[in-house]
PDB file of C-alpha atoms in Angstrom:
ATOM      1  CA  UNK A   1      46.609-163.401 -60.652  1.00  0.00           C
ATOM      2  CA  UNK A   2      49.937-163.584 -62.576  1.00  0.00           C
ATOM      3  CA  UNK A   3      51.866-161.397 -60.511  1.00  0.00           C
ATOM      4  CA  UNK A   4      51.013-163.706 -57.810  1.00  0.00           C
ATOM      5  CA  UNK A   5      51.951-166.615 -59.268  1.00  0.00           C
ATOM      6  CA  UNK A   6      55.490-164.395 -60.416  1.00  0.00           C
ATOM      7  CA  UNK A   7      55.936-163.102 -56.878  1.00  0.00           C
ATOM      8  CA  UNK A   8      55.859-166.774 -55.437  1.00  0.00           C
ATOM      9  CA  UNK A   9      58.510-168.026 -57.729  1.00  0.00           C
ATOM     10  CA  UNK A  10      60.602-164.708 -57.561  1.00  0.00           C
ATOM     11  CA  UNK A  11      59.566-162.824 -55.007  1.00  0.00           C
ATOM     12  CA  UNK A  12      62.727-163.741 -52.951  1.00  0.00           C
ATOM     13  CA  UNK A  13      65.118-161.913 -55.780  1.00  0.00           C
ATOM     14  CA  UNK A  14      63.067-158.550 -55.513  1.00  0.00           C
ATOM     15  CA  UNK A  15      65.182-155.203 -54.506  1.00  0.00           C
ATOM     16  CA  UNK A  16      64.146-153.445 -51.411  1.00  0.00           C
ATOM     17  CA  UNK A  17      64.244-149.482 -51.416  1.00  0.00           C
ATOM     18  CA  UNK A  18      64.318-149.979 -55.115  1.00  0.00           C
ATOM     19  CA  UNK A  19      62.808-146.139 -55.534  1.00  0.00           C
ATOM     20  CA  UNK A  20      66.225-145.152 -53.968  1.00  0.00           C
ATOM     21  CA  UNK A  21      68.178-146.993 -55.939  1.00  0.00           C
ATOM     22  CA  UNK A  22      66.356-145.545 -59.031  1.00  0.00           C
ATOM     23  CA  UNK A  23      66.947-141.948 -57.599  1.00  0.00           C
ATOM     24  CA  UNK A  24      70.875-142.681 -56.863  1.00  0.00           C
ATOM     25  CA  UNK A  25      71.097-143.331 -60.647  1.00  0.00           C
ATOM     26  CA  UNK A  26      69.405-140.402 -61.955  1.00  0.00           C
ATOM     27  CA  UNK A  27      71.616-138.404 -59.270  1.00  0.00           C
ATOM     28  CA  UNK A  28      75.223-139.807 -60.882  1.00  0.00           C
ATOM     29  CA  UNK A  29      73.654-139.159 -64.566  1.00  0.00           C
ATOM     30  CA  UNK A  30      73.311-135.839 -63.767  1.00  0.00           C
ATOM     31  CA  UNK A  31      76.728-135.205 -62.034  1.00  0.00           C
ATOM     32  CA  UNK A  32      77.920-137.173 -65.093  1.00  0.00           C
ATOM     33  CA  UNK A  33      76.245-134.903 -67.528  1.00  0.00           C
ATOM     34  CA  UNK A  34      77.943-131.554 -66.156  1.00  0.00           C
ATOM     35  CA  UNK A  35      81.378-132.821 -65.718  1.00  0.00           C
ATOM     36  CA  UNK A  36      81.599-134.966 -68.876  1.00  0.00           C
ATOM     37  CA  UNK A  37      79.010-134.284 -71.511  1.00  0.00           C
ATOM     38  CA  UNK A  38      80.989-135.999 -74.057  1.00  0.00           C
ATOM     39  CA  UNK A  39      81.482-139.274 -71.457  1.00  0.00           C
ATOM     40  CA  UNK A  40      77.331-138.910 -70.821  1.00  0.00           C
ATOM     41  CA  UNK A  41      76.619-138.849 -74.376  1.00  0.00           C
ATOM     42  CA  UNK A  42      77.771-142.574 -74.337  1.00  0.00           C
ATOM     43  CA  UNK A  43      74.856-143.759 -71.768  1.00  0.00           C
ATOM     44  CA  UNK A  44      72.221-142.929 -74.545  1.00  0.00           C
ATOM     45  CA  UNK A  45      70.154-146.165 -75.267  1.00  0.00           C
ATOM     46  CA  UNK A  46      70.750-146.146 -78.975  1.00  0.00           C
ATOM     47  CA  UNK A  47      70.219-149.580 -80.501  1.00  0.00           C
ATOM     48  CA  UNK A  48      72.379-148.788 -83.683  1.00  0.00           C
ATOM     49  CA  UNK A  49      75.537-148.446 -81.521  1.00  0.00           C
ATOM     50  CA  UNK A  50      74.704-151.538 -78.978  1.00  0.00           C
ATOM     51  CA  UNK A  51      74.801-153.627 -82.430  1.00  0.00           C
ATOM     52  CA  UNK A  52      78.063-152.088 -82.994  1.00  0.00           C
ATOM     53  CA  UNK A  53      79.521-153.073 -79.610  1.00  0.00           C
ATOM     54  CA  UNK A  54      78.525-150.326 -76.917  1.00  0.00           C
ATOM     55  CA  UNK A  55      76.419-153.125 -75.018  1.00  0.00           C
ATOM     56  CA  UNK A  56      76.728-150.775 -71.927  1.00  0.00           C
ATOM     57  CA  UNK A  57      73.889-148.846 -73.363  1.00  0.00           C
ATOM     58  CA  UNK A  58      71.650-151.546 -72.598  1.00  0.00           C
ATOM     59  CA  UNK A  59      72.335-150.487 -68.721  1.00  0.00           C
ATOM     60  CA  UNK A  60      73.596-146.794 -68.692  1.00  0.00           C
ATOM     61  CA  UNK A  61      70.817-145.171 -70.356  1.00  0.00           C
ATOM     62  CA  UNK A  62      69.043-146.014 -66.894  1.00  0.00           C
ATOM     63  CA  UNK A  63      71.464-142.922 -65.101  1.00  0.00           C
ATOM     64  CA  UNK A  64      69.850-140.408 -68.216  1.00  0.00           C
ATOM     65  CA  UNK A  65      67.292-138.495 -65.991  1.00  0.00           C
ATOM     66  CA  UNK A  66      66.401-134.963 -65.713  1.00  0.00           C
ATOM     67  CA  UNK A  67      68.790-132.747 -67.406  1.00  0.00           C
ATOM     68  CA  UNK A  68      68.279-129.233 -65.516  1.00  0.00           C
ATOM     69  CA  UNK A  69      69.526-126.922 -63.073  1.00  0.00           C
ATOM     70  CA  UNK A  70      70.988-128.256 -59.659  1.00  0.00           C
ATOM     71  CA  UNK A  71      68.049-127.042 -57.168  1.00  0.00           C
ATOM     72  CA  UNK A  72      64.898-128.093 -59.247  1.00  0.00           C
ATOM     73  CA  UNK A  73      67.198-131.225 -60.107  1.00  0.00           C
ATOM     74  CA  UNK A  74      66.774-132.035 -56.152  1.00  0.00           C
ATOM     75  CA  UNK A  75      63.243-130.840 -56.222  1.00  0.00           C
ATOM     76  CA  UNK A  76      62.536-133.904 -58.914  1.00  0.00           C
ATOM     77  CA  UNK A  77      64.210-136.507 -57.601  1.00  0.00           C
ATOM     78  CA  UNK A  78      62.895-136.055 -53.909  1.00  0.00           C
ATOM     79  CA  UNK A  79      59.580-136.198 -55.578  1.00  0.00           C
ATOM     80  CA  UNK A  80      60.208-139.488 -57.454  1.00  0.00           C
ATOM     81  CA  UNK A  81      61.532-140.961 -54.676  1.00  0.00           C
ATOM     82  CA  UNK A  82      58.080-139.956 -52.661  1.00  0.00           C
ATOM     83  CA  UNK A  83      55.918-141.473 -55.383  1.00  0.00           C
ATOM     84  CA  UNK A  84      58.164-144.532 -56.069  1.00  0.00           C
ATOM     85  CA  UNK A  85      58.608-144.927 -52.215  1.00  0.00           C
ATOM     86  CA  UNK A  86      54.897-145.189 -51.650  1.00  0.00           C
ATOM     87  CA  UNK A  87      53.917-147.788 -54.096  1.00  0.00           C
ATOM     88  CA  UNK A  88      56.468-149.966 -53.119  1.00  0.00           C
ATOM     89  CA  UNK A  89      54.382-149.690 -49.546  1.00  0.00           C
ATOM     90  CA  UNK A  90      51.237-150.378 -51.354  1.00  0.00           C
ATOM     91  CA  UNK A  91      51.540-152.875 -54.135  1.00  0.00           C
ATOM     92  CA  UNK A  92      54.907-154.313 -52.341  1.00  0.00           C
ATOM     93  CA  UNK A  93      58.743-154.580 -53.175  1.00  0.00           C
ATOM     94  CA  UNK A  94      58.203-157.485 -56.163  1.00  0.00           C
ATOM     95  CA  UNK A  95      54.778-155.869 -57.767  1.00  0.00           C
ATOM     96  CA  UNK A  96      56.896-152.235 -57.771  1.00  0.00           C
ATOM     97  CA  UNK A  97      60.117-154.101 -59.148  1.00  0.00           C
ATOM     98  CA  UNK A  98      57.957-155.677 -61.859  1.00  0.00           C
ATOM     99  CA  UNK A  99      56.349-152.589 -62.654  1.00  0.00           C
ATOM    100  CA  UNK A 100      60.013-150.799 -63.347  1.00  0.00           C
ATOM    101  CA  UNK A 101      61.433-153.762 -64.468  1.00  0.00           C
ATOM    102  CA  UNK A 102      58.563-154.336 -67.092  1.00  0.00           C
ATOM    103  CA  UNK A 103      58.617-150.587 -68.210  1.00  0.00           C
ATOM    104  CA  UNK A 104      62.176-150.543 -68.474  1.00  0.00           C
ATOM    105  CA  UNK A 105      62.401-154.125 -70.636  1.00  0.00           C
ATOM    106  CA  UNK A 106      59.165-152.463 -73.113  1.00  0.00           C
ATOM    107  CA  UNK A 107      61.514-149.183 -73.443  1.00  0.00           C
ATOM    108  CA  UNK A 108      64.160-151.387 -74.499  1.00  0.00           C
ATOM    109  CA  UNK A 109      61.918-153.474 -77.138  1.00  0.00           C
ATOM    110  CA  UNK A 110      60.218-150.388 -78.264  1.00  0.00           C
ATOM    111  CA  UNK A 111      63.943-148.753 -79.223  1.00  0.00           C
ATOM    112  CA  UNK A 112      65.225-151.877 -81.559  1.00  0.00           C
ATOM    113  CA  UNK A 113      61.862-151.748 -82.844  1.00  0.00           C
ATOM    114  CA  UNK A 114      61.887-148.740 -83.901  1.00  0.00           C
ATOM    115  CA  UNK A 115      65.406-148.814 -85.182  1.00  0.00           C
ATOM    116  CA  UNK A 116      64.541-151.951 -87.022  1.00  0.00           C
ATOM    117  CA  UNK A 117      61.643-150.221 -88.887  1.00  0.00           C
ATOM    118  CA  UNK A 118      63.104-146.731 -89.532  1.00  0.00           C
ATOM    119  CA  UNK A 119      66.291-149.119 -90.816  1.00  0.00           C
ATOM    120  CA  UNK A 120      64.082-150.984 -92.963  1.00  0.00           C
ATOM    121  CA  UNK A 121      61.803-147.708 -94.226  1.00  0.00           C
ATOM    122  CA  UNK A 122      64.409-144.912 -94.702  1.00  0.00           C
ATOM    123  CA  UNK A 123      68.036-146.939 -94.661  1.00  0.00           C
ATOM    124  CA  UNK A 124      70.383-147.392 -91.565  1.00  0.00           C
ATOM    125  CA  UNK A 125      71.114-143.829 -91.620  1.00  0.00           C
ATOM    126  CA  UNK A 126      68.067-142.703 -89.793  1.00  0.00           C
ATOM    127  CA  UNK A 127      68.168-145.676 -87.381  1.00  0.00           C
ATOM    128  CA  UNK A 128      70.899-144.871 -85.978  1.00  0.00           C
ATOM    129  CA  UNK A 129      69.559-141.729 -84.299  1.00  0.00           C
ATOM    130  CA  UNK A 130      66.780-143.422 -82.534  1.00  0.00           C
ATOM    131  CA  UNK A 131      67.455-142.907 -78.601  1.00  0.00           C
ATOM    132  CA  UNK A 132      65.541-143.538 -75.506  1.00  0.00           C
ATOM    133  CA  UNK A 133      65.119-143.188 -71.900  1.00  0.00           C
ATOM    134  CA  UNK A 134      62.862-143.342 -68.760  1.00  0.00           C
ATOM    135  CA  UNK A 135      61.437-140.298 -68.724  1.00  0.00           C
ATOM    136  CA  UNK A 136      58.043-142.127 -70.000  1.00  0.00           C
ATOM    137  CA  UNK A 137      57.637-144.327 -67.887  1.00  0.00           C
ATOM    138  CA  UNK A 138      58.694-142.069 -65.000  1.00  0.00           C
ATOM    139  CA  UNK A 139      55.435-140.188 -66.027  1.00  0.00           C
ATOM    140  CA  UNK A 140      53.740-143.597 -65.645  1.00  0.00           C
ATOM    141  CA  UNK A 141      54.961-143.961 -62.495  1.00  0.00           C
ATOM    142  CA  UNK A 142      52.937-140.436 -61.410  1.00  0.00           C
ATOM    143  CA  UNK A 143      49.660-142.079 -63.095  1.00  0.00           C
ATOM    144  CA  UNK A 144      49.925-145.326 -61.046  1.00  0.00           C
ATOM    145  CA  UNK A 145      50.268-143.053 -58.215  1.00  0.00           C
ATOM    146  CA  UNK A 146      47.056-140.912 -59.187  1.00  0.00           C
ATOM    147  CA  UNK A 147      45.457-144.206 -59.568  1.00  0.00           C
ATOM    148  CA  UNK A 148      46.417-145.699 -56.189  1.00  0.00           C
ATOM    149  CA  UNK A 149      45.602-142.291 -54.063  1.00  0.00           C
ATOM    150  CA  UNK A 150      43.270-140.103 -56.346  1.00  0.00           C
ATOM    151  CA  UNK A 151      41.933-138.329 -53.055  1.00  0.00           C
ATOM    152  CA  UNK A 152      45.228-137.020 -51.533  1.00  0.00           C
ATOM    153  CA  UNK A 153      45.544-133.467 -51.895  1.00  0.00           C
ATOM    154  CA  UNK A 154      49.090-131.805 -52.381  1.00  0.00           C
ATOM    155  CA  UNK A 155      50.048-128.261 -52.219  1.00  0.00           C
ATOM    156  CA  UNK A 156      50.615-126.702 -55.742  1.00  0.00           C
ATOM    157  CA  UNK A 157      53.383-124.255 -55.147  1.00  0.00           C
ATOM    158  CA  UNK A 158      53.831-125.327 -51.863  1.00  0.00           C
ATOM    159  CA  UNK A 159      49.665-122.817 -51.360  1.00  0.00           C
ATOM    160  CA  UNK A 160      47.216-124.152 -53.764  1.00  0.00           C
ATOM    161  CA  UNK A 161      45.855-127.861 -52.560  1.00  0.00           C
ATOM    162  CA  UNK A 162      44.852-130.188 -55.099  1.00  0.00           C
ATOM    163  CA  UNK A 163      43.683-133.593 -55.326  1.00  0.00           C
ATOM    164  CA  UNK A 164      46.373-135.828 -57.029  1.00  0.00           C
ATOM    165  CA  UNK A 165      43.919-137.234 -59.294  1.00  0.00           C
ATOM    166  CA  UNK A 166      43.744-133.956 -61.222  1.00  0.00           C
ATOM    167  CA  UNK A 167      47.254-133.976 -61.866  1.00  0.00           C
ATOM    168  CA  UNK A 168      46.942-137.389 -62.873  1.00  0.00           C
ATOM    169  CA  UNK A 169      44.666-136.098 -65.783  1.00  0.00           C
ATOM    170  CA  UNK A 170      47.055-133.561 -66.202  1.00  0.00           C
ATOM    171  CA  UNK A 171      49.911-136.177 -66.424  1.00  0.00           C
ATOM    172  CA  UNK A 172      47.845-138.221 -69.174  1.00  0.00           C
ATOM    173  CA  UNK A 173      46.331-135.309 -70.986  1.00  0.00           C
ATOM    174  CA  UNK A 174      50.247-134.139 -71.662  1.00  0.00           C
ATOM    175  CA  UNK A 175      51.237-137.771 -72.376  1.00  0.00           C
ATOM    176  CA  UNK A 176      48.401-137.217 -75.298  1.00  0.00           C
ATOM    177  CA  UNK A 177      49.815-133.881 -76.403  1.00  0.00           C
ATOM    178  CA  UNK A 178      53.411-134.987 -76.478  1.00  0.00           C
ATOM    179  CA  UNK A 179      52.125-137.993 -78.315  1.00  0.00           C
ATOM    180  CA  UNK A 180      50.397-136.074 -80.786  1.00  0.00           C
ATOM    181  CA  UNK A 181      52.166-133.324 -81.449  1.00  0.00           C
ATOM    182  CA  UNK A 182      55.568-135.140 -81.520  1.00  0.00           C
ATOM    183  CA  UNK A 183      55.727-135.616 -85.620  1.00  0.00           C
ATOM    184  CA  UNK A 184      57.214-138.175 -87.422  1.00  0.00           C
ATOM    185  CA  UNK A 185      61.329-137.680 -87.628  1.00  0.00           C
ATOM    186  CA  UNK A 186      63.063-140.088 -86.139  1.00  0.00           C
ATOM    187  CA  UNK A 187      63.097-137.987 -82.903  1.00  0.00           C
ATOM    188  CA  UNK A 188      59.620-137.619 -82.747  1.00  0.00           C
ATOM    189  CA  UNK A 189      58.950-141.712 -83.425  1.00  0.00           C
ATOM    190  CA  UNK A 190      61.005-142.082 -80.663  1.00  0.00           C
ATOM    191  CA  UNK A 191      59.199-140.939 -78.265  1.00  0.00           C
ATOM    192  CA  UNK A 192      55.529-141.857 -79.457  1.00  0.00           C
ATOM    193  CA  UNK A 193      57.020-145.479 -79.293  1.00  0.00           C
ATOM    194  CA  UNK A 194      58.256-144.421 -75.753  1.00  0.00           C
ATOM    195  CA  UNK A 195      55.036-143.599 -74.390  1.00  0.00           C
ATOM    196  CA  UNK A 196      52.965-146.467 -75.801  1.00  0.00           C
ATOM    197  CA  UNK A 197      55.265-148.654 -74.320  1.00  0.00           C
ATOM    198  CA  UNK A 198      55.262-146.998 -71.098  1.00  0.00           C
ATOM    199  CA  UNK A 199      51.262-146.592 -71.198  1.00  0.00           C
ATOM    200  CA  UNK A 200      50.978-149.919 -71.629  1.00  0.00           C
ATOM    201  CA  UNK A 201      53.246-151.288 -68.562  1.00  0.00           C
ATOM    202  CA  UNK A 202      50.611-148.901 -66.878  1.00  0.00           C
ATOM    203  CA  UNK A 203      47.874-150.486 -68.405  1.00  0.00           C
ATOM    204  CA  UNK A 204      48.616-153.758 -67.374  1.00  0.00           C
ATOM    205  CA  UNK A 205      49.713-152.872 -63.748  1.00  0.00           C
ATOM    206  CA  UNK A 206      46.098-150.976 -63.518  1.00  0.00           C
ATOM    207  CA  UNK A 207      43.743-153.713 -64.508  1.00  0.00           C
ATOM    208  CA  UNK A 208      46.212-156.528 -62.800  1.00  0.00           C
ATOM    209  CA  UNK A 209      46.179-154.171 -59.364  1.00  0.00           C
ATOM    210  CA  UNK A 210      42.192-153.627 -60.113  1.00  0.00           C
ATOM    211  CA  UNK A 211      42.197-157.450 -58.355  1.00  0.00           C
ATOM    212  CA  UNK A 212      43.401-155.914 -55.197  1.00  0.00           C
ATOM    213  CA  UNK A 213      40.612-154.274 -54.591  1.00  0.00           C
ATOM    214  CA  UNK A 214      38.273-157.350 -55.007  1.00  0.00           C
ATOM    215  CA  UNK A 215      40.390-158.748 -52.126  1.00  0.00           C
ATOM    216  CA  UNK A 216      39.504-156.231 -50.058  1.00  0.00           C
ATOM    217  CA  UNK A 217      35.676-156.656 -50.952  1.00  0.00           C
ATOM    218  CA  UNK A 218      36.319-160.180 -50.218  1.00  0.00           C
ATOM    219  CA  UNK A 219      37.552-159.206 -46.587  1.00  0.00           C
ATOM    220  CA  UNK A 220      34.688-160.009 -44.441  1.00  0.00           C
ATOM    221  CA  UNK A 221      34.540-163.590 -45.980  1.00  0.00           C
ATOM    222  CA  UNK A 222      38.261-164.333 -44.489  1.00  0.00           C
ATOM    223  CA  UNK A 223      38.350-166.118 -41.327  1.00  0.00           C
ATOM    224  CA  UNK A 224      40.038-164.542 -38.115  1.00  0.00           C
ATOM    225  CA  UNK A 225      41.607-166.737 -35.671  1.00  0.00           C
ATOM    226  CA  UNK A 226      40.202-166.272 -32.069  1.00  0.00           C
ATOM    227  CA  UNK A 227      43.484-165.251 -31.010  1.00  0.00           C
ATOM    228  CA  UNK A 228      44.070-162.642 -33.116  1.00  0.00           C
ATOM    229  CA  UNK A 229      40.589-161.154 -33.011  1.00  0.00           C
ATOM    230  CA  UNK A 230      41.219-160.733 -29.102  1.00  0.00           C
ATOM    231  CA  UNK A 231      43.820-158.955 -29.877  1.00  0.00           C
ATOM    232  CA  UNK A 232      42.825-157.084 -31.750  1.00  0.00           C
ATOM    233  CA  UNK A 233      39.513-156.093 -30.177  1.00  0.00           C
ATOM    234  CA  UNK A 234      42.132-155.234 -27.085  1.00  0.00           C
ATOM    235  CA  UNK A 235      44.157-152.819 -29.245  1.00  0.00           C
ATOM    236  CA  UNK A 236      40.770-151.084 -31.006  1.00  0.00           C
ATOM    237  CA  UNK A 237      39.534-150.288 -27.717  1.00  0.00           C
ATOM    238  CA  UNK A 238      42.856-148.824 -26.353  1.00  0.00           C
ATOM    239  CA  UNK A 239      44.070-146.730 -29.497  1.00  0.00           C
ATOM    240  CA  UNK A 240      42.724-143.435 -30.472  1.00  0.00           C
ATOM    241  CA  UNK A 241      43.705-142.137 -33.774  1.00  0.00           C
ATOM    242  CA  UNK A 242      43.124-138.838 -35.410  1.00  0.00           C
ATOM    243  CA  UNK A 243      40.425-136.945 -35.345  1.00  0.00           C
ATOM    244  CA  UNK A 244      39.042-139.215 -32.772  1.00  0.00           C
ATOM    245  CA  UNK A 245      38.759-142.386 -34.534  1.00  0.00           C
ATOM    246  CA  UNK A 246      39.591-145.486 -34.166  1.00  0.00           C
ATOM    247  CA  UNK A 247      41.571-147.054 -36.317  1.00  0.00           C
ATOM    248  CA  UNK A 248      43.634-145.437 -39.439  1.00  0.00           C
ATOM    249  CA  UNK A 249      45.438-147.660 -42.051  1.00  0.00           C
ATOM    250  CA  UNK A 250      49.160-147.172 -41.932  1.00  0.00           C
ATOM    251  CA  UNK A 251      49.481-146.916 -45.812  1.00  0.00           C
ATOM    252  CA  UNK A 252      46.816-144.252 -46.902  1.00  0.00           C
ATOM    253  CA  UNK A 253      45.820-143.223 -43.409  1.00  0.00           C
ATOM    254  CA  UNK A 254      42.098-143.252 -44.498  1.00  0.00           C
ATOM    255  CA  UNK A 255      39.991-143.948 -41.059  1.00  0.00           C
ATOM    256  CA  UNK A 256      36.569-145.193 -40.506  1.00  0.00           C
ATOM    257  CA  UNK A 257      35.282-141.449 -40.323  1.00  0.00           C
ATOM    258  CA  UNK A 258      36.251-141.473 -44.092  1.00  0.00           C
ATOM    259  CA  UNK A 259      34.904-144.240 -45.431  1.00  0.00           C
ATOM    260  CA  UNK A 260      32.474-146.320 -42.800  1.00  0.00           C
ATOM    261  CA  UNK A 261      32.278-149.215 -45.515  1.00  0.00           C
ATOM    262  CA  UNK A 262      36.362-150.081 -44.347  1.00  0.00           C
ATOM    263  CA  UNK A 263      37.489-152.706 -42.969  1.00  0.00           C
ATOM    264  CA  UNK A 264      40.606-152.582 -40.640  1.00  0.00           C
ATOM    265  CA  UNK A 265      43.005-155.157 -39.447  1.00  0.00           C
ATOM    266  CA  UNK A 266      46.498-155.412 -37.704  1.00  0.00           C
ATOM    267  CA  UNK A 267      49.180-157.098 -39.807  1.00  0.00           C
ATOM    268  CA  UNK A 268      50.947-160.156 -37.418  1.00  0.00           C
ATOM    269  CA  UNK A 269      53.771-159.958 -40.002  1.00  0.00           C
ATOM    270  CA  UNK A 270      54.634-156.123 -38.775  1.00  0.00           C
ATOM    271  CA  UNK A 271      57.137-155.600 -36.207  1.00  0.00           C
ATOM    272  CA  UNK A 272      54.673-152.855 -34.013  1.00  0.00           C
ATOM    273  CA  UNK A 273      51.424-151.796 -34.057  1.00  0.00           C
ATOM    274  CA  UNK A 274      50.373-151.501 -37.854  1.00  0.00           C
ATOM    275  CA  UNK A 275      47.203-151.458 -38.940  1.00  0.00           C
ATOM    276  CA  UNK A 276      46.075-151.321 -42.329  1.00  0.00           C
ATOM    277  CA  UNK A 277      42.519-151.148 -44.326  1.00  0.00           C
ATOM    278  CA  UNK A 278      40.714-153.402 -46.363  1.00  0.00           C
ATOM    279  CA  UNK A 279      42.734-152.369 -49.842  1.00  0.00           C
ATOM    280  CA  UNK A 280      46.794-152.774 -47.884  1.00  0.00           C
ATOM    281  CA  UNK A 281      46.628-155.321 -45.463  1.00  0.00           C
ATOM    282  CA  UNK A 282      47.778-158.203 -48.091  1.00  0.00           C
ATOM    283  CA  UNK A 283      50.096-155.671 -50.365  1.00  0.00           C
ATOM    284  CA  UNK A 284      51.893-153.407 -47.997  1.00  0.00           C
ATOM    285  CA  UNK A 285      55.603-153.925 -47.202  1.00  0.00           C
ATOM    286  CA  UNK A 286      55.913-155.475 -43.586  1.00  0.00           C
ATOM    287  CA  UNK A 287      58.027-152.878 -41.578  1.00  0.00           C
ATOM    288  CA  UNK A 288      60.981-154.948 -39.786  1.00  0.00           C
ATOM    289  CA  UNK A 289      62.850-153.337 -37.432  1.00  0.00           C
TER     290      UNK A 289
END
């Protein structure tokens, strides 16, 4: 698997708590944006005036986030933060870096592409109003989500539960609409070029993390040292878990009363008592303490 191969090399460089980091930006964007609209209108990722000099953009347009009022502001960001938070725990703090770092690098391609086309169609004139930011792929982020935990129900309106992989539909039947009914000005091009390119960093994360799942087919087949299955046969006798069961994965906190097929294990690498199924023990994030 390449990110494997990636993480091996790399995996040393990766930012931890990157989801926070990604939040802290949006947050200063948006304090930006109300004290100094005129200063915020220079974070814009517009390739016309990073040719002209403004390589900053390059970088800023990362603090353009949601532009609305302070409380639902707060309400979005906590919620990215959730999402981001959890698939760093589940695909790991390289694999989630990739998968932003990937997503923001296509953003940037798909911008000077579509500023070198318009240029070359229409004249420089309508290049130069081609801008871009994350928003895409930030709705990406909510379909990887979907993907990883389709069964976990959330509270619509803090009443109505529903299972995340409806809104995931949701999230990629709007992605369509937005798509389609977008048109063709320069805006509009814009941002059907931002949502291929973040569909596609989505894409390739799917099918790559599809693999993960074969590992944990594969789990049976990996050999346990004697010392570890004692202890762990001590600690499955001892610990009761909800609902009465016996062991619940620390990521998804699915139990054997949910799925009997599951597999569970205790990582060594965990500083505690952590135990994880079949599809997190080899991509969590090892809690240190």
């Amino acid at each position: 698997m390449w990110l494997n191969k990636l993480e091996e090399k790399f995996g040393k460089y990766a930012i931890s708590d990157l989801p926070k980091i990604i939040v802290l930006l949006y947050a200063v964007g948006f304090v930006i944006a109300n004290i100094s609209p005129q200063l915020y209108s220079l974070l814009e990722l517009n390739p016309y005036l990073i040719l002209h000099g403004q390589v900053w953009r390059l970088v800023t347009f990362l603090l353009i986030g949601p532009e609305t009022n302070l409380i639902f502001v707060i309400f979005v960001l906590l919620f990215y933060y959730s999402i981001g938070s959890s698939l760093e725990q589940v695909w790991g703090t390289f694999r989630f870096n990739m998968y932003y770092l990937i997503g923001v690098l296509g953003t940037i391609v798909g911008a000077f592409l579509t500023y070198a086309i318009l240029t070359f169609a229409y004249g420089e004139s309508y290049g130069a109003f081609v801008n871009m930011d994350t928003f895409y792929l930030n709705m990406t982020l909510f379909l990887a989500y979907a993907a990883m935990f389709p069964e976990m129900e959330v509270y619509l309106y803090m009443i109505l539960p529903i299972k995340v992989k409806w809104l995931g539909y949701l999230d990629g039947l709007y992605l369509i609409y937005i798509f389609l009914s977008s048109g063709f000005t320069v805006a509009g091009i814009s941002v059907k070029v931002s949502i291929v390119a973040a569909l596609l960093n989505f894409l390739l994360f799917f099918f790559s993390m599809k693999k993960i799942k074969k590992m944990g087919a594969n789990f049976k087949a990996r050999a346990v040292h004697k010392k570890k299955a004692r202890a762990y046969k001590a600690k499955t006798i001892t610990t009761k878990k909800k609902n009465g069961a016996m062991h619940e994965c620390a990521v998804c906190h699915r139990t054997e009363l949910d799925d009997p097929e599951l597999e569970f294990r205790y990582c060594s690498k965990c500083d505690g008592n952590y135990e994880y199924c079949q599809d997190h023990l080899f991509t969590h994030k090892h809690v240190k303490r």
